Amino acid sequence: MDIKNIKTLGELKQTGYKSRSVKEELRENLIAQLQKKHEGGFEGIIGFEDTVIPDLQTAILSRHNILLLGLRGQAKTRIARLMVNLLDEYMPYITGSELFDDPLAPISWYGHNQIESLGDATPISWVHRSERYTEKLATPDVTVADLIGDVDPIKAATLKLTYSDERVIHFGLIPRAHRGIFVINELPDLQARIQVSLFNILQEKDIQIRGFKLRLPLDLQFVFTANPEDYTNRGSIVTPLKDRIESQILTHYPRSVEISRKITQQEALLTDAQRSAVEADGLVKDLIEQIAFEARNSEYIDKKSGVSARLTISAYENLISNAERRMIINGEKSTFVRISDFLGVIPAITGKIELVYEGELEGPAKVANILIGKAIKTLLLQFFPDPEKAKKNKKGNPYNEVISWFAAGNTLSLNDDLSLAEYKKMLNSVNGLKDVIKQFHPRLSENQQLLLMEFILHGLAEFSQLSKGFLDNGFAFSDMFDSLFNLQPDDEDELDDDRY
């Protein structure tokens, strides 16, 4: 039988329906999912399987209100929204009730009046679980009236009621979320006096509006999110409120490049045309993630602010789009991501990092280039020998022929809009470059060979074996020592700019 066909209280009673709190509902549905070896309603959350998710499930089993505490971009809000999956698909309520009154346990004047007047003939409606989720971003201008409610003088005058009558109240977001999940994002941004108004709701489950007390036993699952840095920068969670939130769960950033890469690939919004026409090798995907890891350890970036997972997602989207743009300009049907395409990810980095004083002196664009360079330097060692150690190797330096080619006075400029034929021709012109690829990675496609050839040039520059200058739309490689010796006294600052 389709439960939505049940239209009256009498019909609902005949089904054996029993009331249960939203916390009991979440608990029982979680138990059912865990028994079936499911992920407990949190599918799509990657990297928290052994840390955050078990803590969250424990809190739900304990029927706790929850505080998710972590830096920006750690999926706190995503987790809160996924809790809806643990609710029943449909829930019955008294038709017309603005508080979604339980037909067997109404709490509002309207609900009680309907039951008393109509009895088993009381009309019943059904609400989908997606409508049982309410989210509020805490901002300094949020008022008690927004969250809890206020007396409506127009309603009082129209119905000729006194202000002490429950029917003159215009309920706020929290009462309207009755029998559902209520989320407050960025809790420390809520003014202290507003946080105090939540005390009774969390503990005694009553509300007070305009001087009179209304016993309203709200049934809610509260989830709060907060950034620990907010405790000192903009505000704090008042101690009595923290005391009433039973479980505080710490979130964190991905702990490995592999996990971070899975998140980026899952969340990046690419068109089907981009996915089919633009080839992205595993190397460039790992480089994107490594940039974020370098940023989280950078002396130029405020560690307390964090580096959001949104950085890698936006950067990867820009990377693909930059390659797509080159493909369109050159009239090609397909292309692959090159290292020079990383110029296109700089706008995605600069807006998502908070610089300390030293970083402000360098400038966001330069810091972004430094991060890209460090990521290249880190990953080069996973694919090829350390250039510094190779220099001292008595058996021969695999990079020797490449470095000698530049030492002979040759230079190479790689623009990010070069056609495939031009790109291939220029990389193949560097003596010994292709031989290094064949020596260490003999079984690669042509596109992968070309990518690694450019990768080696950038890597050698990061290890100070070559000089890398920045063009408006690309890079110029030359001999390191020749660049130093030809430097004019007045050009010292320019070297620093070109190096990064």
PDB file of N, CA and C in Angstrom, residues 101-192:
ATOM      1  N   ASP A 101       2.925  19.214  12.574  1.00  0.00           N
ATOM      2  CA  ASP A 101       2.515  18.499  13.784  1.00  0.00           C
ATOM      3  C   ASP A 101       2.373  17.001  13.559  1.00  0.00           C
ATOM      4  N   ASP A 102       2.933  16.224  14.496  1.00  0.00           N
ATOM      5  CA  ASP A 102       2.746  14.776  14.499  1.00  0.00           C
ATOM      6  C   ASP A 102       1.275  14.485  14.778  1.00  0.00           C
ATOM      7  N   PRO A 103       0.581  13.714  13.936  1.00  0.00           N
ATOM      8  CA  PRO A 103      -0.844  13.430  14.162  1.00  0.00           C
ATOM      9  C   PRO A 103      -1.123  12.765  15.508  1.00  0.00           C
ATOM     10  N   LEU A 104      -0.156  12.024  16.040  1.00  0.00           N
ATOM     11  CA  LEU A 104      -0.348  11.350  17.318  1.00  0.00           C
ATOM     12  C   LEU A 104       0.197  12.146  18.495  1.00  0.00           C
ATOM     13  N   ALA A 105       0.956  13.201  18.221  1.00  0.00           N
ATOM     14  CA  ALA A 105       1.532  14.008  19.305  1.00  0.00           C
ATOM     15  C   ALA A 105       1.687  15.459  18.853  1.00  0.00           C
ATOM     16  N   PRO A 106       0.565  16.167  18.634  1.00  0.00           N
ATOM     17  CA  PRO A 106       0.652  17.563  18.177  1.00  0.00           C
ATOM     18  C   PRO A 106       1.191  18.474  19.277  1.00  0.00           C
ATOM     19  N   ILE A 107       1.860  19.556  18.875  1.00  0.00           N
ATOM     20  CA  ILE A 107       2.402  20.490  19.871  1.00  0.00           C
ATOM     21  C   ILE A 107       1.843  21.904  19.704  1.00  0.00           C
ATOM     22  N   SER A 108       1.263  22.224  18.570  1.00  0.00           N
ATOM     23  CA  SER A 108       0.772  23.583  18.331  1.00  0.00           C
ATOM     24  C   SER A 108      -0.724  23.687  18.659  1.00  0.00           C
ATOM     25  N   TRP A 109      -1.167  24.928  18.826  1.00  0.00           N
ATOM     26  CA  TRP A 109      -2.597  25.158  19.083  1.00  0.00           C
ATOM     27  C   TRP A 109      -3.414  24.609  17.923  1.00  0.00           C
ATOM     28  N   TYR A 110      -2.967  24.843  16.713  1.00  0.00           N
ATOM     29  CA  TYR A 110      -3.700  24.373  15.530  1.00  0.00           C
ATOM     30  C   TYR A 110      -3.819  22.846  15.538  1.00  0.00           C
ATOM     31  N   GLY A 111      -2.703  22.162  15.836  1.00  0.00           N
ATOM     32  CA  GLY A 111      -2.718  20.702  15.848  1.00  0.00           C
ATOM     33  C   GLY A 111      -3.662  20.140  16.886  1.00  0.00           C
ATOM     34  N   HIS A 112      -3.582  20.678  18.107  1.00  0.00           N
ATOM     35  CA  HIS A 112      -4.476  20.213  19.176  1.00  0.00           C
ATOM     36  C   HIS A 112      -5.941  20.467  18.797  1.00  0.00           C
ATOM     37  N   ASN A 113      -6.209  21.639  18.236  1.00  0.00           N
ATOM     38  CA  ASN A 113      -7.584  22.008  17.883  1.00  0.00           C
ATOM     39  C   ASN A 113      -8.152  21.088  16.807  1.00  0.00           C
ATOM     40  N   GLN A 114      -7.320  20.730  15.800  1.00  0.00           N
ATOM     41  CA  GLN A 114      -7.774  19.840  14.739  1.00  0.00           C
ATOM     42  C   GLN A 114      -8.143  18.466  15.290  1.00  0.00           C
ATOM     43  N   ILE A 115      -7.311  17.926  16.170  1.00  0.00           N
ATOM     44  CA  ILE A 115      -7.566  16.602  16.748  1.00  0.00           C
ATOM     45  C   ILE A 115      -8.835  16.626  17.598  1.00  0.00           C
ATOM     46  N   GLU A 116      -8.958  17.698  18.420  1.00  0.00           N
ATOM     47  CA  GLU A 116     -10.143  17.795  19.279  1.00  0.00           C
ATOM     48  C   GLU A 116     -11.416  17.954  18.464  1.00  0.00           C
ATOM     49  N   SER A 117     -11.348  18.697  17.378  1.00  0.00           N
ATOM     50  CA  SER A 117     -12.549  18.972  16.580  1.00  0.00           C
ATOM     51  C   SER A 117     -12.933  17.816  15.670  1.00  0.00           C
ATOM     52  N   LEU A 118     -11.942  17.177  15.049  1.00  0.00           N
ATOM     53  CA  LEU A 118     -12.240  16.205  13.993  1.00  0.00           C
ATOM     54  C   LEU A 118     -11.942  14.767  14.391  1.00  0.00           C
ATOM     55  N   GLY A 119     -11.130  14.580  15.420  1.00  0.00           N
ATOM     56  CA  GLY A 119     -10.828  13.218  15.852  1.00  0.00           C
ATOM     57  C   GLY A 119     -10.143  12.423  14.759  1.00  0.00           C
ATOM     58  N   ASP A 120     -10.613  11.191  14.545  1.00  0.00           N
ATOM     59  CA  ASP A 120      -9.994  10.316  13.542  1.00  0.00           C
ATOM     60  C   ASP A 120     -10.195  10.802  12.111  1.00  0.00           C
ATOM     61  N   ALA A 121     -11.069  11.779  11.952  1.00  0.00           N
ATOM     62  CA  ALA A 121     -11.288  12.326  10.605  1.00  0.00           C
ATOM     63  C   ALA A 121     -10.297  13.442  10.270  1.00  0.00           C
ATOM     64  N   THR A 122      -9.381  13.736  11.207  1.00  0.00           N
ATOM     65  CA  THR A 122      -8.380  14.788  10.974  1.00  0.00           C
ATOM     66  C   THR A 122      -7.583  14.480   9.700  1.00  0.00           C
ATOM     67  N   PRO A 123      -7.569  15.411   8.735  1.00  0.00           N
ATOM     68  CA  PRO A 123      -6.844  15.148   7.479  1.00  0.00           C
ATOM     69  C   PRO A 123      -5.333  15.060   7.704  1.00  0.00           C
ATOM     70  N   ILE A 124      -4.717  14.117   7.008  1.00  0.00           N
ATOM     71  CA  ILE A 124      -3.281  13.862   7.115  1.00  0.00           C
ATOM     72  C   ILE A 124      -2.609  14.115   5.766  1.00  0.00           C
ATOM     73  N   SER A 125      -1.437  14.762   5.788  1.00  0.00           N
ATOM     74  CA  SER A 125      -0.617  14.943   4.580  1.00  0.00           C
ATOM     75  C   SER A 125       0.747  14.310   4.829  1.00  0.00           C
ATOM     76  N   TRP A 126       1.527  14.217   3.749  1.00  0.00           N
ATOM     77  CA  TRP A 126       2.845  13.582   3.847  1.00  0.00           C
ATOM     78  C   TRP A 126       3.912  14.527   3.315  1.00  0.00           C
ATOM     79  N   VAL A 127       5.040  14.606   4.015  1.00  0.00           N
ATOM     80  CA  VAL A 127       6.145  15.477   3.602  1.00  0.00           C
ATOM     81  C   VAL A 127       7.369  14.611   3.304  1.00  0.00           C
ATOM     82  N   HIS A 128       8.058  14.922   2.195  1.00  0.00           N
ATOM     83  CA  HIS A 128       9.264  14.176   1.810  1.00  0.00           C
ATOM     84  C   HIS A 128      10.430  14.605   2.686  1.00  0.00           C
ATOM     85  N   ARG A 129      11.362  13.686   2.900  1.00  0.00           N
ATOM     86  CA  ARG A 129      12.492  13.976   3.792  1.00  0.00           C
ATOM     87  C   ARG A 129      13.314  15.179   3.344  1.00  0.00           C
ATOM     88  N   SER A 130      13.359  15.452   2.031  1.00  0.00           N
ATOM     89  CA  SER A 130      14.142  16.587   1.534  1.00  0.00           C
ATOM     90  C   SER A 130      13.610  17.918   2.056  1.00  0.00           C
ATOM     91  N   GLU A 131      12.316  17.949   2.453  1.00  0.00           N
ATOM     92  CA  GLU A 131      11.713  19.174   2.970  1.00  0.00           C
ATOM     93  C   GLU A 131      11.815  19.268   4.487  1.00  0.00           C
ATOM     94  N   ARG A 132      12.479  18.307   5.085  1.00  0.00           N
ATOM     95  CA  ARG A 132      12.633  18.305   6.542  1.00  0.00           C
ATOM     96  C   ARG A 132      14.025  18.785   6.947  1.00  0.00           C
ATOM     97  N   TYR A 133      14.683  19.469   6.056  1.00  0.00           N
ATOM     98  CA  TYR A 133      16.026  19.990   6.311  1.00  0.00           C
ATOM     99  C   TYR A 133      15.973  21.510   6.221  1.00  0.00           C
ATOM    100  N   THR A 134      16.454  22.192   7.260  1.00  0.00           N
ATOM    101  CA  THR A 134      16.492  23.660   7.274  1.00  0.00           C
ATOM    102  C   THR A 134      17.910  24.091   7.595  1.00  0.00           C
ATOM    103  N   GLU A 135      18.412  25.055   6.816  1.00  0.00           N
ATOM    104  CA  GLU A 135      19.788  25.508   6.989  1.00  0.00           C
ATOM    105  C   GLU A 135      19.817  27.017   7.097  1.00  0.00           C
ATOM    106  N   LYS A 136      20.566  27.520   8.057  1.00  0.00           N
ATOM    107  CA  LYS A 136      20.699  28.957   8.246  1.00  0.00           C
ATOM    108  C   LYS A 136      22.164  29.328   8.394  1.00  0.00           C
ATOM    109  N   LEU A 137      22.633  30.265   7.572  1.00  0.00           N
ATOM    110  CA  LEU A 137      23.991  30.772   7.703  1.00  0.00           C
ATOM    111  C   LEU A 137      24.003  31.856   8.770  1.00  0.00           C
ATOM    112  N   ALA A 138      24.820  31.657   9.796  1.00  0.00           N
ATOM    113  CA  ALA A 138      24.888  32.631  10.888  1.00  0.00           C
ATOM    114  C   ALA A 138      25.593  33.886  10.411  1.00  0.00           C
ATOM    115  N   THR A 139      24.920  35.001  10.541  1.00  0.00           N
ATOM    116  CA  THR A 139      25.504  36.303  10.223  1.00  0.00           C
ATOM    117  C   THR A 139      25.192  37.246  11.382  1.00  0.00           C
ATOM    118  N   PRO A 140      25.956  38.330  11.539  1.00  0.00           N
ATOM    119  CA  PRO A 140      25.746  39.231  12.682  1.00  0.00           C
ATOM    120  C   PRO A 140      24.349  39.843  12.739  1.00  0.00           C
ATOM    121  N   ASP A 141      23.625  39.880  11.612  1.00  0.00           N
ATOM    122  CA  ASP A 141      22.310  40.524  11.613  1.00  0.00           C
ATOM    123  C   ASP A 141      21.157  39.562  11.915  1.00  0.00           C
ATOM    124  N   VAL A 142      21.468  38.291  12.201  1.00  0.00           N
ATOM    125  CA  VAL A 142      20.409  37.334  12.554  1.00  0.00           C
ATOM    126  C   VAL A 142      19.806  37.723  13.894  1.00  0.00           C
ATOM    127  N   THR A 143      18.478  37.683  13.989  1.00  0.00           N
ATOM    128  CA  THR A 143      17.782  38.060  15.218  1.00  0.00           C
ATOM    129  C   THR A 143      17.083  36.864  15.837  1.00  0.00           C
ATOM    130  N   VAL A 144      16.642  37.041  17.100  1.00  0.00           N
ATOM    131  CA  VAL A 144      15.867  36.004  17.771  1.00  0.00           C
ATOM    132  C   VAL A 144      14.575  35.758  17.002  1.00  0.00           C
ATOM    133  N   ALA A 145      13.991  36.824  16.463  1.00  0.00           N
ATOM    134  CA  ALA A 145      12.755  36.680  15.696  1.00  0.00           C
ATOM    135  C   ALA A 145      12.965  35.796  14.473  1.00  0.00           C
ATOM    136  N   ASP A 146      14.132  35.903  13.827  1.00  0.00           N
ATOM    137  CA  ASP A 146      14.426  35.069  12.658  1.00  0.00           C
ATOM    138  C   ASP A 146      14.447  33.591  13.039  1.00  0.00           C
ATOM    139  N   LEU A 147      15.100  33.297  14.156  1.00  0.00           N
ATOM    140  CA  LEU A 147      15.303  31.905  14.540  1.00  0.00           C
ATOM    141  C   LEU A 147      14.115  31.320  15.287  1.00  0.00           C
ATOM    142  N   ILE A 148      13.573  32.069  16.248  1.00  0.00           N
ATOM    143  CA  ILE A 148      12.544  31.510  17.122  1.00  0.00           C
ATOM    144  C   ILE A 148      11.152  32.050  16.797  1.00  0.00           C
ATOM    145  N   GLY A 149      11.037  33.348  16.609  1.00  0.00           N
ATOM    146  CA  GLY A 149       9.737  33.911  16.250  1.00  0.00           C
ATOM    147  C   GLY A 149       9.473  35.215  16.965  1.00  0.00           C
ATOM    148  N   ASP A 150       8.309  35.799  16.695  1.00  0.00           N
ATOM    149  CA  ASP A 150       7.937  37.075  17.288  1.00  0.00           C
ATOM    150  C   ASP A 150       6.414  37.176  17.302  1.00  0.00           C
ATOM    151  N   VAL A 151       5.929  38.118  18.109  1.00  0.00           N
ATOM    152  CA  VAL A 151       4.495  38.386  18.140  1.00  0.00           C
ATOM    153  C   VAL A 151       4.119  39.181  16.893  1.00  0.00           C
ATOM    154  N   ASP A 152       3.059  38.766  16.242  1.00  0.00           N
ATOM    155  CA  ASP A 152       2.587  39.452  15.036  1.00  0.00           C
ATOM    156  C   ASP A 152       1.410  40.340  15.412  1.00  0.00           C
ATOM    157  N   PRO A 153       1.620  41.662  15.561  1.00  0.00           N
ATOM    158  CA  PRO A 153       0.524  42.543  15.997  1.00  0.00           C
ATOM    159  C   PRO A 153      -0.638  42.581  15.002  1.00  0.00           C
ATOM    160  N   ILE A 154      -0.348  42.435  13.724  1.00  0.00           N
ATOM    161  CA  ILE A 154      -1.422  42.455  12.725  1.00  0.00           C
ATOM    162  C   ILE A 154      -2.330  41.242  12.899  1.00  0.00           C
ATOM    163  N   LYS A 155      -1.692  40.073  13.155  1.00  0.00           N
ATOM    164  CA  LYS A 155      -2.479  38.857  13.383  1.00  0.00           C
ATOM    165  C   LYS A 155      -3.320  39.001  14.650  1.00  0.00           C
ATOM    166  N   ALA A 156      -2.716  39.603  15.695  1.00  0.00           N
ATOM    167  CA  ALA A 156      -3.446  39.791  16.956  1.00  0.00           C
ATOM    168  C   ALA A 156      -4.659  40.698  16.754  1.00  0.00           C
ATOM    169  N   ALA A 157      -4.459  41.761  15.989  1.00  0.00           N
ATOM    170  CA  ALA A 157      -5.570  42.695  15.758  1.00  0.00           C
ATOM    171  C   ALA A 157      -6.644  42.058  14.882  1.00  0.00           C
ATOM    172  N   THR A 158      -6.250  41.342  13.867  1.00  0.00           N
ATOM    173  CA  THR A 158      -7.214  40.725  12.948  1.00  0.00           C
ATOM    174  C   THR A 158      -8.072  39.675  13.662  1.00  0.00           C
ATOM    175  N   LEU A 159      -7.406  38.847  14.499  1.00  0.00           N
ATOM    176  CA  LEU A 159      -8.120  37.765  15.192  1.00  0.00           C
ATOM    177  C   LEU A 159      -8.681  38.219  16.540  1.00  0.00           C
ATOM    178  N   LYS A 160      -8.396  39.507  16.906  1.00  0.00           N
ATOM    179  CA  LYS A 160      -8.854  40.073  18.179  1.00  0.00           C
ATOM    180  C   LYS A 160      -8.395  39.221  19.356  1.00  0.00           C
ATOM    181  N   LEU A 161      -7.082  38.961  19.373  1.00  0.00           N
ATOM    182  CA  LEU A 161      -6.489  38.139  20.421  1.00  0.00           C
ATOM    183  C   LEU A 161      -5.500  38.966  21.231  1.00  0.00           C
ATOM    184  N   THR A 162      -5.254  38.555  22.477  1.00  0.00           N
ATOM    185  CA  THR A 162      -4.239  39.222  23.300  1.00  0.00           C
ATOM    186  C   THR A 162      -2.866  38.703  22.908  1.00  0.00           C
ATOM    187  N   TYR A 163      -1.845  39.468  23.300  1.00  0.00           N
ATOM    188  CA  TYR A 163      -0.475  39.076  22.946  1.00  0.00           C
ATOM    189  C   TYR A 163      -0.018  37.823  23.697  1.00  0.00           C
ATOM    190  N   SER A 164      -0.754  37.398  24.697  1.00  0.00           N
ATOM    191  CA  SER A 164      -0.382  36.199  25.433  1.00  0.00           C
ATOM    192  C   SER A 164      -0.941  34.928  24.792  1.00  0.00           C
ATOM    193  N   ASP A 165      -1.718  35.096  23.734  1.00  0.00           N
ATOM    194  CA  ASP A 165      -2.299  33.931  23.045  1.00  0.00           C
ATOM    195  C   ASP A 165      -1.304  33.374  22.036  1.00  0.00           C
ATOM    196  N   GLU A 166      -1.137  32.077  22.055  1.00  0.00           N
ATOM    197  CA  GLU A 166      -0.159  31.426  21.168  1.00  0.00           C
ATOM    198  C   GLU A 166      -0.423  31.706  19.694  1.00  0.00           C
ATOM    199  N   ARG A 167      -1.665  31.943  19.352  1.00  0.00           N
ATOM    200  CA  ARG A 167      -2.017  32.113  17.936  1.00  0.00           C
ATOM    201  C   ARG A 167      -1.511  33.413  17.322  1.00  0.00           C
ATOM    202  N   VAL A 168      -1.032  34.351  18.136  1.00  0.00           N
ATOM    203  CA  VAL A 168      -0.528  35.610  17.580  1.00  0.00           C
ATOM    204  C   VAL A 168       0.957  35.518  17.238  1.00  0.00           C
ATOM    205  N   ILE A 169       1.560  34.372  17.487  1.00  0.00           N
ATOM    206  CA  ILE A 169       3.000  34.217  17.242  1.00  0.00           C
ATOM    207  C   ILE A 169       3.263  33.895  15.775  1.00  0.00           C
ATOM    208  N   HIS A 170       4.242  34.595  15.229  1.00  0.00           N
ATOM    209  CA  HIS A 170       4.773  34.217  13.913  1.00  0.00           C
ATOM    210  C   HIS A 170       6.044  33.427  14.181  1.00  0.00           C
ATOM    211  N   PHE A 171       6.010  32.126  13.927  1.00  0.00           N
ATOM    212  CA  PHE A 171       7.132  31.262  14.281  1.00  0.00           C
ATOM    213  C   PHE A 171       8.323  31.486  13.356  1.00  0.00           C
ATOM    214  N   GLY A 172       9.531  31.372  13.956  1.00  0.00           N
ATOM    215  CA  GLY A 172      10.773  31.509  13.201  1.00  0.00           C
ATOM    216  C   GLY A 172      11.211  30.192  12.584  1.00  0.00           C
ATOM    217  N   LEU A 173      12.452  30.176  12.118  1.00  0.00           N
ATOM    218  CA  LEU A 173      12.965  29.004  11.389  1.00  0.00           C
ATOM    219  C   LEU A 173      13.017  27.743  12.243  1.00  0.00           C
ATOM    220  N   ILE A 174      13.405  27.881  13.503  1.00  0.00           N
ATOM    221  CA  ILE A 174      13.593  26.688  14.336  1.00  0.00           C
ATOM    222  C   ILE A 174      12.273  25.973  14.620  1.00  0.00           C
ATOM    223  N   PRO A 175      11.230  26.663  15.089  1.00  0.00           N
ATOM    224  CA  PRO A 175       9.956  25.949  15.266  1.00  0.00           C
ATOM    225  C   PRO A 175       9.419  25.352  13.964  1.00  0.00           C
ATOM    226  N   ARG A 176       9.635  26.031  12.855  1.00  0.00           N
ATOM    227  CA  ARG A 176       9.149  25.524  11.567  1.00  0.00           C
ATOM    228  C   ARG A 176       9.944  24.306  11.095  1.00  0.00           C
ATOM    229  N   ALA A 177      11.102  24.075  11.727  1.00  0.00           N
ATOM    230  CA  ALA A 177      11.897  22.887  11.393  1.00  0.00           C
ATOM    231  C   ALA A 177      11.540  21.704  12.281  1.00  0.00           C
ATOM    232  N   HIS A 178      10.476  21.828  13.072  1.00  0.00           N
ATOM    233  CA  HIS A 178      10.021  20.765  13.973  1.00  0.00           C
ATOM    234  C   HIS A 178       9.939  19.424  13.246  1.00  0.00           C
ATOM    235  N   ARG A 179      10.488  18.386  13.883  1.00  0.00           N
ATOM    236  CA  ARG A 179      10.521  17.026  13.347  1.00  0.00           C
ATOM    237  C   ARG A 179      11.478  16.903  12.151  1.00  0.00           C
ATOM    238  N   GLY A 180      12.486  17.765  12.147  1.00  0.00           N
ATOM    239  CA  GLY A 180      13.466  17.713  11.062  1.00  0.00           C
ATOM    240  C   GLY A 180      14.866  18.027  11.553  1.00  0.00           C
ATOM    241  N   ILE A 181      15.766  18.288  10.600  1.00  0.00           N
ATOM    242  CA  ILE A 181      17.165  18.603  10.898  1.00  0.00           C
ATOM    243  C   ILE A 181      17.358  20.102  10.717  1.00  0.00           C
ATOM    244  N   PHE A 182      17.919  20.754  11.724  1.00  0.00           N
ATOM    245  CA  PHE A 182      18.174  22.194  11.638  1.00  0.00           C
ATOM    246  C   PHE A 182      19.667  22.432  11.733  1.00  0.00           C
ATOM    247  N   VAL A 183      20.219  23.117  10.736  1.00  0.00           N
ATOM    248  CA  VAL A 183      21.666  23.347  10.650  1.00  0.00           C
ATOM    249  C   VAL A 183      21.961  24.838  10.737  1.00  0.00           C
ATOM    250  N   ILE A 184      22.887  25.198  11.612  1.00  0.00           N
ATOM    251  CA  ILE A 184      23.394  26.576  11.656  1.00  0.00           C
ATOM    252  C   ILE A 184      24.851  26.539  11.239  1.00  0.00           C
ATOM    253  N   ASN A 185      25.147  27.147  10.098  1.00  0.00           N
ATOM    254  CA  ASN A 185      26.525  27.209   9.600  1.00  0.00           C
ATOM    255  C   ASN A 185      27.255  28.403  10.200  1.00  0.00           C
ATOM    256  N   GLU A 186      28.551  28.223  10.454  1.00  0.00           N
ATOM    257  CA  GLU A 186      29.414  29.281  11.001  1.00  0.00           C
ATOM    258  C   GLU A 186      28.835  29.822  12.312  1.00  0.00           C
ATOM    259  N   LEU A 187      28.602  28.939  13.254  1.00  0.00           N
ATOM    260  CA  LEU A 187      27.980  29.287  14.537  1.00  0.00           C
ATOM    261  C   LEU A 187      28.665  30.440  15.276  1.00  0.00           C
ATOM    262  N   PRO A 188      30.019  30.539  15.287  1.00  0.00           N
ATOM    263  CA  PRO A 188      30.646  31.653  16.031  1.00  0.00           C
ATOM    264  C   PRO A 188      30.253  33.037  15.516  1.00  0.00           C
ATOM    265  N   ASP A 189      29.793  33.123  14.257  1.00  0.00           N
ATOM    266  CA  ASP A 189      29.381  34.423  13.721  1.00  0.00           C
ATOM    267  C   ASP A 189      28.059  34.901  14.308  1.00  0.00           C
ATOM    268  N   LEU A 190      27.349  34.007  14.987  1.00  0.00           N
ATOM    269  CA  LEU A 190      26.084  34.377  15.618  1.00  0.00           C
ATOM    270  C   LEU A 190      26.378  35.172  16.887  1.00  0.00           C
ATOM    271  N   GLN A 191      25.730  36.316  17.045  1.00  0.00           N
ATOM    272  CA  GLN A 191      25.976  37.143  18.221  1.00  0.00           C
ATOM    273  C   GLN A 191      25.702  36.351  19.501  1.00  0.00           C
ATOM    274  N   ALA A 192      26.455  36.665  20.549  1.00  0.00           N
ATOM    275  CA  ALA A 192      26.353  35.910  21.805  1.00  0.00           C
ATOM    276  C   ALA A 192      24.933  35.896  22.342  1.00  0.00           C
TER     277      ALA A 192
END
